[in-house]
Short mmCIF file of C-alpha atoms in Angstrom, two decimals:
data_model
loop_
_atom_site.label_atom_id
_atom_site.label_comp_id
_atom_site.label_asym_id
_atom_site.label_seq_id
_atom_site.Cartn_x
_atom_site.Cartn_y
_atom_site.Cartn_z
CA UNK A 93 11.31 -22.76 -52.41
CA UNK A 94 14.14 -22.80 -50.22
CA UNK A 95 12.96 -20.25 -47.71
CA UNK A 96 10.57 -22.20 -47.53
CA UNK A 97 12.37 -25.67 -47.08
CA UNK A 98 14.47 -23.22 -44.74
CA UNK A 99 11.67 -22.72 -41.77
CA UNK A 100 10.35 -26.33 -41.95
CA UNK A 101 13.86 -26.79 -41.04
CA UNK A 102 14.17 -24.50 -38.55
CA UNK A 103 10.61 -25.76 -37.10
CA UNK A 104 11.60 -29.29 -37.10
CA UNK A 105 14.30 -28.18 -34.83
CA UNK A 106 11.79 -26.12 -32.85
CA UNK A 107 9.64 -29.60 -32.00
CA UNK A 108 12.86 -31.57 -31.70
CA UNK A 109 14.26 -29.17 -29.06
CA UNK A 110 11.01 -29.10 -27.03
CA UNK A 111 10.56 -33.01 -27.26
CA UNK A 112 14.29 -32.64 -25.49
CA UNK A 113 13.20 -30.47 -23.24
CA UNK A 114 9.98 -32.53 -22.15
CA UNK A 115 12.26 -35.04 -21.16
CA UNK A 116 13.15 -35.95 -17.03
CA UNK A 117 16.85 -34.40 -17.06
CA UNK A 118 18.16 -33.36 -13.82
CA UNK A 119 19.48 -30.18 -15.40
CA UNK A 120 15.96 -29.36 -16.56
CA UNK A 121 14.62 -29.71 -13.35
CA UNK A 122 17.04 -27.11 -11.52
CA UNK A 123 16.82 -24.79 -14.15
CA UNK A 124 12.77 -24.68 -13.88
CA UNK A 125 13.32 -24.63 -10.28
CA UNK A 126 15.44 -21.20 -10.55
CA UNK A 127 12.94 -19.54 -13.05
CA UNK A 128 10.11 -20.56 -10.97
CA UNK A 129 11.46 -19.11 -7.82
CA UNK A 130 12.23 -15.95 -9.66
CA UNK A 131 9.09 -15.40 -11.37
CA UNK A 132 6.99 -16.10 -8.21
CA UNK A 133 8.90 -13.83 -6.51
CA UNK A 134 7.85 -11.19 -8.89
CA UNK A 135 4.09 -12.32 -9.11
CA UNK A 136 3.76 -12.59 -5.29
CA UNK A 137 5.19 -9.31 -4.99
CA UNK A 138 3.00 -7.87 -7.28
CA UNK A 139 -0.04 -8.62 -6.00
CA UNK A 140 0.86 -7.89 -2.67
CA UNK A 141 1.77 -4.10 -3.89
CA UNK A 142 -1.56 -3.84 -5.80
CA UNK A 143 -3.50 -5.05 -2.77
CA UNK A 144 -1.28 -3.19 -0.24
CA UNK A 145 -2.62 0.46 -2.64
CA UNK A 146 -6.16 -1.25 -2.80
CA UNK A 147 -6.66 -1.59 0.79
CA UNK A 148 -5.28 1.64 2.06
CA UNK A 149 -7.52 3.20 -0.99
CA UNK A 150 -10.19 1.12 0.51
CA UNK A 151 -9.64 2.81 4.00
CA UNK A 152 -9.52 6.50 2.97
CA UNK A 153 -12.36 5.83 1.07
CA UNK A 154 -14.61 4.28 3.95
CA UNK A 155 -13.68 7.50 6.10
CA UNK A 156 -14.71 9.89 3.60
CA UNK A 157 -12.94 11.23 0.60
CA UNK A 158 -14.34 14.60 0.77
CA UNK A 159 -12.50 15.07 4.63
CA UNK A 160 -10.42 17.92 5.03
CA UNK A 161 -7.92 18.38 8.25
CA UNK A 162 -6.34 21.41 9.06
CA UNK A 163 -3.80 22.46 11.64
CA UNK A 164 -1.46 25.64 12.52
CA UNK A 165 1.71 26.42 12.45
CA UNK A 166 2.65 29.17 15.32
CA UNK A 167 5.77 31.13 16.68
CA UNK A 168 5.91 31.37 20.64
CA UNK A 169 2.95 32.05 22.42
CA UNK A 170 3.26 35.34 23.12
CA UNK A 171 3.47 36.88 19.72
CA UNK A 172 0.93 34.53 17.98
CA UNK A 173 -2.73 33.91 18.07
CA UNK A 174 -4.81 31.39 15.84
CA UNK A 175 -8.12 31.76 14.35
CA UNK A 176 -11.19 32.07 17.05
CA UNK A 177 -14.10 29.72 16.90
CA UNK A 178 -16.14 32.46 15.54
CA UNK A 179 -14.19 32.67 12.91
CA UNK A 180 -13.80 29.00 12.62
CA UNK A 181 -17.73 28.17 12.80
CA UNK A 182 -17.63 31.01 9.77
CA UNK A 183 -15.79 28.64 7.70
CA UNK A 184 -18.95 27.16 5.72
CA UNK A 185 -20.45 30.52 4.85
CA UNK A 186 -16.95 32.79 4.00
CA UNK A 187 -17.17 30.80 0.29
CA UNK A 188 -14.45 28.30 1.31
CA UNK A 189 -15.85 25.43 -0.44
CA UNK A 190 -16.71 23.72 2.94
CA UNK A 191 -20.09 22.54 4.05
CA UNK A 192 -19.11 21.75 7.87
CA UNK A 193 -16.39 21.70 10.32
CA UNK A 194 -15.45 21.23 13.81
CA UNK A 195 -13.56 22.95 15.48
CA UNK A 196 -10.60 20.77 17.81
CA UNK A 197 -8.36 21.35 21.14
CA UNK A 198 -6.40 18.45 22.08
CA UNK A 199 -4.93 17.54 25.21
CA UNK A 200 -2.71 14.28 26.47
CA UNK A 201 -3.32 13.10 29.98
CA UNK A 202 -2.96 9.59 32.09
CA UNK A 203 -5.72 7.94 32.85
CA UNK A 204 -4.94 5.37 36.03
CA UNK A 205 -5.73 1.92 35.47
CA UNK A 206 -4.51 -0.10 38.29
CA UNK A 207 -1.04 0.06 38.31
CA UNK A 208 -0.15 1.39 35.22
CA UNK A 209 -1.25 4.52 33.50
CA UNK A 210 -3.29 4.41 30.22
CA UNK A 211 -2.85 7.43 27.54
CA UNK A 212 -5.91 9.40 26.87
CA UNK A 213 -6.84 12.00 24.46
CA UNK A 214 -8.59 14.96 25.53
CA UNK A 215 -10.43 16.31 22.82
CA UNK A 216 -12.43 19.68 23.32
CA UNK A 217 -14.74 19.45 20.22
CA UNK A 218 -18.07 21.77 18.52
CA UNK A 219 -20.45 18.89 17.77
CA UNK A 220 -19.90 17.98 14.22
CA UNK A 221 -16.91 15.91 15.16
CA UNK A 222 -19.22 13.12 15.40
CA UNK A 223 -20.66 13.00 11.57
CA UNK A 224 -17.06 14.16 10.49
CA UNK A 225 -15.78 10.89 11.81
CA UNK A 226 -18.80 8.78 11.54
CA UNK A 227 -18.84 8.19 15.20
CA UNK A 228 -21.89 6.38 16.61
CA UNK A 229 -22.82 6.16 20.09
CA UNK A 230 -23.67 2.69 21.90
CA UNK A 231 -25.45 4.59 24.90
CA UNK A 232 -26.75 8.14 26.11
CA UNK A 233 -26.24 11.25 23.85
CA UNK A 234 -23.32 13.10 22.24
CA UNK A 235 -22.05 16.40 23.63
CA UNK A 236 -23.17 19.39 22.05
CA UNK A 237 -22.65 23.16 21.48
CA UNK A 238 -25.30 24.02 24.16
CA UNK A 239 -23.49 22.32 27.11
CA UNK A 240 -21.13 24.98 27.06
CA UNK A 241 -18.28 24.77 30.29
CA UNK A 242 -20.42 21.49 31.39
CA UNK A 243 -18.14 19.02 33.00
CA UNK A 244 -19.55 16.06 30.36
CA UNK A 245 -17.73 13.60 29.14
CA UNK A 246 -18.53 11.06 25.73
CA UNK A 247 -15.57 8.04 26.22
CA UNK A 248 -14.17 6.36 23.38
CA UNK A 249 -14.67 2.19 23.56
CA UNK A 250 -11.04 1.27 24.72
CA UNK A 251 -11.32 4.41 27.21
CA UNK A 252 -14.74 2.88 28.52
CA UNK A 253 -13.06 -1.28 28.66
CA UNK A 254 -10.29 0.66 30.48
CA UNK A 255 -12.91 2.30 33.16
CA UNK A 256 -14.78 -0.66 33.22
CA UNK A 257 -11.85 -2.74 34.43
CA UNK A 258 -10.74 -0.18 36.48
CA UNK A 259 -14.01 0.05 38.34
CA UNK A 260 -14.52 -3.71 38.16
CA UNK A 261 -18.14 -3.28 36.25
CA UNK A 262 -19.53 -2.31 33.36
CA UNK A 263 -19.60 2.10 32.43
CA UNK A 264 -22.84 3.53 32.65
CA UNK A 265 -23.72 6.44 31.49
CA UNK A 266 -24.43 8.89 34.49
CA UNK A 267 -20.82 7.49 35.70
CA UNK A 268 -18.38 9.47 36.65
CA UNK A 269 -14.38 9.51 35.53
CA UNK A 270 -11.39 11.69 36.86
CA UNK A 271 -9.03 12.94 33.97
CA UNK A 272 -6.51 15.73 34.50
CA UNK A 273 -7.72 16.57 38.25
CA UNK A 274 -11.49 17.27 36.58
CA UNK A 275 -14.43 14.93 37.51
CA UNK A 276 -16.09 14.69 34.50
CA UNK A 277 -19.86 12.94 34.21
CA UNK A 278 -20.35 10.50 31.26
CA UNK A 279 -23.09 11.56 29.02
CA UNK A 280 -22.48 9.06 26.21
CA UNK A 281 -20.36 5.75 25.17
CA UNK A 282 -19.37 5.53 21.89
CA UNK A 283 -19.00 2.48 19.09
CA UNK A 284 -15.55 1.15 18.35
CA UNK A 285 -14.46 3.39 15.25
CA UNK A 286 -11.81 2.63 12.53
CA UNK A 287 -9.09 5.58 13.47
CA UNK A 288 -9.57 8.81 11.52
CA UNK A 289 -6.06 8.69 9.68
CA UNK A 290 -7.03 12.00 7.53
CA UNK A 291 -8.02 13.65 10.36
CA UNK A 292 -5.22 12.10 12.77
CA UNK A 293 -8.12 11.32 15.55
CA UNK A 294 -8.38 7.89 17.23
CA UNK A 295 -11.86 8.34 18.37
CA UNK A 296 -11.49 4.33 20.62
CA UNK A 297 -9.14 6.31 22.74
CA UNK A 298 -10.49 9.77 23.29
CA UNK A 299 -12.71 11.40 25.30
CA UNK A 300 -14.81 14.46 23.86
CA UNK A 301 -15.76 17.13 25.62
CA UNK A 302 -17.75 20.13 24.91
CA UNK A 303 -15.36 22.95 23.12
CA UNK A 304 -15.62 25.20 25.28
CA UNK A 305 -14.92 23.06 28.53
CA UNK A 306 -11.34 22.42 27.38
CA UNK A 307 -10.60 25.33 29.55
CA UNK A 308 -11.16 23.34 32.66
CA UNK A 309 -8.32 20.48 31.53
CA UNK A 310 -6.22 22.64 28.79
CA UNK A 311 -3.71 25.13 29.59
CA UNK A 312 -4.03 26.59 26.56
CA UNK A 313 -6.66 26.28 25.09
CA UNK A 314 -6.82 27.46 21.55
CA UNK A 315 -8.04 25.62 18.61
CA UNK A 316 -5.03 22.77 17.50
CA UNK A 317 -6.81 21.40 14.66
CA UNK A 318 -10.02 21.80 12.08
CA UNK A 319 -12.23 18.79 10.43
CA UNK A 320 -13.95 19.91 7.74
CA UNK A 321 -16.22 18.09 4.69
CA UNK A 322 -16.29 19.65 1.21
CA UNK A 323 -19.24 20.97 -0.10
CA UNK A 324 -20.62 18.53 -2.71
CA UNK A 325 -19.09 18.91 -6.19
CA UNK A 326 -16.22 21.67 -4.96
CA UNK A 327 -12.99 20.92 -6.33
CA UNK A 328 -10.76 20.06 -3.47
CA UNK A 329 -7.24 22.22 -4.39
CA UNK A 330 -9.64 25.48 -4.80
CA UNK A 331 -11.28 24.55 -1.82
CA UNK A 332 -7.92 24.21 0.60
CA UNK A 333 -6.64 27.10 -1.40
CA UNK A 334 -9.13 29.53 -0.13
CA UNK A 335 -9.78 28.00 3.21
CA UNK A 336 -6.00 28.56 3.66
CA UNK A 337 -6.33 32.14 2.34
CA UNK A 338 -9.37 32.97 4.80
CA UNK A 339 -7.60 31.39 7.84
CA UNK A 340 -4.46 33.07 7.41
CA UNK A 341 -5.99 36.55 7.58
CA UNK A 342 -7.32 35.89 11.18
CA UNK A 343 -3.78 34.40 12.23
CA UNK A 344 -0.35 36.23 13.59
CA UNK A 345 2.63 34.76 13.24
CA UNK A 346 1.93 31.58 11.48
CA UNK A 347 0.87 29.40 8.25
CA UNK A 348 -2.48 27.32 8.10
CA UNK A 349 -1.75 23.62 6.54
CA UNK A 350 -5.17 22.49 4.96
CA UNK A 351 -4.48 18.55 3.55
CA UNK A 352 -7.72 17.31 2.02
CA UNK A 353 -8.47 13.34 1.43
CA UNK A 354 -7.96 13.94 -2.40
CA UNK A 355 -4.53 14.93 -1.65
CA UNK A 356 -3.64 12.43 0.42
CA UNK A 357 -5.11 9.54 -1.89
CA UNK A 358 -3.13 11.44 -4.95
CA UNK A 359 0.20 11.47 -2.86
CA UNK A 360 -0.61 7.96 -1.53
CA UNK A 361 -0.76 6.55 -5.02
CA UNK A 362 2.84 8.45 -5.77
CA UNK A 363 4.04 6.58 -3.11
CA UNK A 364 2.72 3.55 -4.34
CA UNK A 365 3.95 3.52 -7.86
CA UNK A 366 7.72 3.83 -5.64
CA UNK A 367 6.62 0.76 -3.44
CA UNK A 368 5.65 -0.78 -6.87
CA UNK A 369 8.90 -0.26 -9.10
CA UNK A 370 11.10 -1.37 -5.53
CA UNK A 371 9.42 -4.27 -5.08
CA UNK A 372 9.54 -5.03 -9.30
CA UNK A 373 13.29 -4.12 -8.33
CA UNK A 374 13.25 -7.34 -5.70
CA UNK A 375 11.70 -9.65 -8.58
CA UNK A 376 14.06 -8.99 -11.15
CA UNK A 377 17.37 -9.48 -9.09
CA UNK A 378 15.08 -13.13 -8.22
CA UNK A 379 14.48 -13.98 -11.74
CA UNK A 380 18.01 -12.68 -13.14
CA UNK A 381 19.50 -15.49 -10.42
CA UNK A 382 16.71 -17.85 -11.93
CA UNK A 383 18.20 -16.81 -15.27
CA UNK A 384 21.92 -17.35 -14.57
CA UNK A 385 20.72 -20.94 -13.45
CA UNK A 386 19.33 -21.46 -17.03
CA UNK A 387 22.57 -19.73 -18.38
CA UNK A 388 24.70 -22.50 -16.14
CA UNK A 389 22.71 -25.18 -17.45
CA UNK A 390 22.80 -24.73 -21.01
CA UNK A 391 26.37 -24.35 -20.75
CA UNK A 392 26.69 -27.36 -19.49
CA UNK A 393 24.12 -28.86 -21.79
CA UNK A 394 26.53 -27.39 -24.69
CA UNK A 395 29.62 -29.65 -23.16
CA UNK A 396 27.96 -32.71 -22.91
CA UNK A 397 26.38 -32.69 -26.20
CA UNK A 398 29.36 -31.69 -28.22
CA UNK A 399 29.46 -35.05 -29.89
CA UNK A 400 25.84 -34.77 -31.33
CA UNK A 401 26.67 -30.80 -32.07
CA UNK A 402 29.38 -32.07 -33.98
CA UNK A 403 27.14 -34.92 -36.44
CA UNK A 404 24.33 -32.25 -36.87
CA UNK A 405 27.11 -29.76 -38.10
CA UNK A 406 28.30 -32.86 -40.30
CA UNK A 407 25.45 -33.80 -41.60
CA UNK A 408 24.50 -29.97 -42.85
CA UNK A 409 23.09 -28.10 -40.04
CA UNK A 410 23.96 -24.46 -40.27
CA UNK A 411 25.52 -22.50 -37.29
CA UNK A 412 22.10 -20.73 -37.11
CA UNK A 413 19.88 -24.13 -36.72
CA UNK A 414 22.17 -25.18 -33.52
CA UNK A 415 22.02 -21.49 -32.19
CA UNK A 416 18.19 -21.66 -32.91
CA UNK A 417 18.35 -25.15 -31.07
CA UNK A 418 19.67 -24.23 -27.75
CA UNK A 419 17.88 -21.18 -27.82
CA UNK A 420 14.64 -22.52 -28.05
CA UNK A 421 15.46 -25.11 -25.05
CA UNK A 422 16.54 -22.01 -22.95
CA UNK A 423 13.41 -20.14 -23.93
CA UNK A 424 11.55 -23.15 -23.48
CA UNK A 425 12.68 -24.17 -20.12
CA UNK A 426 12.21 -20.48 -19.02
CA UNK A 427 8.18 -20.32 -19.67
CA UNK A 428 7.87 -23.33 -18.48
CA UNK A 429 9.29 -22.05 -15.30
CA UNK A 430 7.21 -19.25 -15.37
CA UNK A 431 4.17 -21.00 -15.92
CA UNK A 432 4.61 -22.57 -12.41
CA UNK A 433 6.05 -19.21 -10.76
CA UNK A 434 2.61 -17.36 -11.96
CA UNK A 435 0.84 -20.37 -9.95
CA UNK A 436 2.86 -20.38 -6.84
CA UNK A 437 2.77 -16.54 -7.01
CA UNK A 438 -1.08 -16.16 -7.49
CA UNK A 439 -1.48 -18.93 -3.92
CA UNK A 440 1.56 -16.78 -2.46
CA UNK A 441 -0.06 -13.30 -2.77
CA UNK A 442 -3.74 -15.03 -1.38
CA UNK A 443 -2.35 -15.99 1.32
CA UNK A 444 -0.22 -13.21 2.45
CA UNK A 445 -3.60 -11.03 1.45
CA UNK A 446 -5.95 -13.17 3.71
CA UNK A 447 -3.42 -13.39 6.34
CA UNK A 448 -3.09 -9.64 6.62
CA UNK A 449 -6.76 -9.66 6.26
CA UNK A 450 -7.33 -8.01 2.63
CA UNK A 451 -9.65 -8.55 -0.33
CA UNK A 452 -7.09 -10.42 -2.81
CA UNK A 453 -7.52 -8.85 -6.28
CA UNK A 454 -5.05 -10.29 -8.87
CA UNK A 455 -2.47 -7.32 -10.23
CA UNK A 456 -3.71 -7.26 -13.77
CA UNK A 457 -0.37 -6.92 -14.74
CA UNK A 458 1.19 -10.31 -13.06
CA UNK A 459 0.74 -12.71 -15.89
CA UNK A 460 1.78 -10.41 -18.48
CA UNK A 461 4.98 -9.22 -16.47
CA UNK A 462 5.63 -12.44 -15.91
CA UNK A 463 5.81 -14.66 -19.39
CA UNK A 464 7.25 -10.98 -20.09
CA UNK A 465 10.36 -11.41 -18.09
CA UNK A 466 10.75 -14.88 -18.90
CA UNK A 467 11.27 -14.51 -22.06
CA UNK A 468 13.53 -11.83 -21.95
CA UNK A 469 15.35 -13.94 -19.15
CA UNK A 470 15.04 -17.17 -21.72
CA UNK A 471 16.56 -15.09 -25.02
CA UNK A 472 18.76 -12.94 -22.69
CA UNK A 473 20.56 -16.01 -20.90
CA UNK A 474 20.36 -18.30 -23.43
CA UNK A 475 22.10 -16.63 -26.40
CA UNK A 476 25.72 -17.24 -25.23
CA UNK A 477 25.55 -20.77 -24.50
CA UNK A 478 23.66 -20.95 -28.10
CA UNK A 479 26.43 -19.00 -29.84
CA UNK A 480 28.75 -21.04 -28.24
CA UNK A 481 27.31 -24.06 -29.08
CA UNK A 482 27.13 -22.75 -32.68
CA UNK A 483 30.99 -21.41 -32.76
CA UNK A 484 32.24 -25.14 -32.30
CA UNK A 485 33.89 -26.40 -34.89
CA UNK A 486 32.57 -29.55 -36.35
CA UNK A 487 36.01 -31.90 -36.24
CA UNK A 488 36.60 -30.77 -32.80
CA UNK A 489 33.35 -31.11 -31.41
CA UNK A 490 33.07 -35.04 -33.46
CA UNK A 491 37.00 -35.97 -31.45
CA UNK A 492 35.11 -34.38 -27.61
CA UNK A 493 34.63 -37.20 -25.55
#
């Protein structure tokens, strides 16, 4: 019987307290204010870190998450060689795991476009670097393995806007374009592309050439780089494991680096989870401020309601009903703050998402994280003002004025 007359006294003081609460006090206000700002903070930055990995998942995914790139690491030129395109081409058939791959030498050179000069990228190519990048072609044809040491040329779209202004009309194909002292005809104009990040190839500002008519434009002209696709159903670390095995016998003096998509996605979603826990970092220091706000308050809250502390302890309430009191009003005032963080947070991330032109997905841990940390903000900063509300002593606190 009296445990139980015990929590209809403790939940009287529960309603009580929140009927305070509900009330217009300025110190209310500011402390909902703090919280609020602190928890939408965290929300905001949530979502923004969840859309930030969904988006550059999203990417990697639309270029192909069975890519492979692979590149070489050499001593001087005189004492090392790198794989031949033989041996390169032999790739898909030496039980690498691979189904196709092109074979890459790059090349930098200035392209002149009116007064200034714009960077192009020379890339002497076999022909699979078009379906390994999903390159499409808006006129003509792509180069291929049969045109050999032909002078053709395939121009990327910012490399054909930057002709076209050049020339003061539009690029046809059957054009012609100096690059590097060569006069190369244009056989093909291709679509814009997203850039190749797995592959490191920004297709819009290239210009592919047959592979074996880098020698015209490329001092040296061995093979820089490899695209590659794995085979359906090959597991990707086996895959670059042997690949880098097989390479590495036809090279002197130097290490083949084979990074497939797999790997990159697993060591982008590492990086992620840092991004994540820096930016829940951010948050908390917001929502600890928010907190100290609600600490400040209910101190002073504690000061100007000595009097009535004083006739509750008079008329029987028990230190633990006026800690319970004050800590329900800090706890109180702290979801409530929440509750309109979460909002301000969800319309913050959507509009930093649609601004940065993203498909907003909700974290799925934002409202959980968030009534999370209020409460432990609420209890956290709200049990010292409530135990010292519930140290005063009842004569004293009567005689405060």
């Amino acid at each position: 019987m009296i445990s139980h007359t015990g929590r209809s006294v403790s939940w009287e003081i529960v309603c009580e307290t929140l009927k305070g609460v509900g009330a217009p006090k300025a110190r209310s206000i500011l402390a909902l204010i703090g919280v609020a700002i602190g928890t939408a903070a965290v929300i905001a930055m949530s979502h923004v870190g969840y859309d930030a990995k969904l988006e550059a998942l999203r990417q990697f995914e639309s270029l192909g998450v069975d890519l492979v790139s692979i590149t070489f690491q050499t001593g001087g030129a005189a004492e090392s060689k790198r794989p031949g395109l033989e041996t390169i081409l032999s790739l898909p058939s030496a039980g690498t795991g691979l189904s196709d791959v092109a074979a890459i030498v790059q090349g930098g050179f200035s392209l002149p476009q009116g007064e200034s000069q714009l960077q192009v990228i020379v890339l002497g190519a076999t022909q699979d670097i078009y379906s390994l990048t999903k390159t499409r072609l808006v006129a003509g044809r792509f180069t291929s393995d049969l045109d050999d040491f032909a002078p053709f040329a395939v121009l990327g779209s910012d490399i054909a806007s930057a002709v076209e202004t050049t020339h003061g009309r539009p690029t046809k194909v059957g054009d012609t374009v100096t690059i590097g002292g060569q006069v190369l005809t244009i056989i093909g104009l291709l679509a814009p592309t997203e850039p190749n990040m797995i592959l490191g190839l920004d297709m819009n500002r290239s210009v592919v050439i047959p592979f074996k008519a880098a020698r015209r434009m490329i001092s040296n002209p061995e093979v820089t780089s490899i695209a590659g696709r794995l085979s359906p159903g090959v597991d990707d670390s086996l895959s670059a494991d042997r690949t880098k095995k097989y390479l590495e016998r036809h090279l002197r003096n130097g290490s083949a680096n084979v990074q497939t998509a797999r790997q990159i996605i697993r060591s982008l979603e590492g990086q992620m989870r840092i991004y994540a826990v820096l930016l829940l970092g951010i948050g908390t220091v917001s929502m600890i401020v928010g907190g100290v706000g609600v600490m400040n308050v209910m101190l002073m809250s504690v000061m100007e309601r000595r009097q009535e502390i004083g006739l509750r302890q008079a008329l029987g309430a028990r230190r633990k009903d006026i800690r319970l009191m004050f800590l329900t009003e800090a706890l109180a005032l702290s979801l409530a703050g929440s509750v309109i963080g979460i909002a301000i947070g969800y319309i913050a991330g959507w509009i930093f998402a649609l601004s940065a032109d993203w498909q907003f997905q909700p974290a799925p841990a934002a409202i959980p994280l968030g009534i999370g940390m209020a409460i432990v903000v609420g209890l956290f900063f709200g049990i010292y003002p409530a135990s010292r509300a519930a140290r005063l002593e009842p004569i004293a606190a009567l005689r405060a004025d």
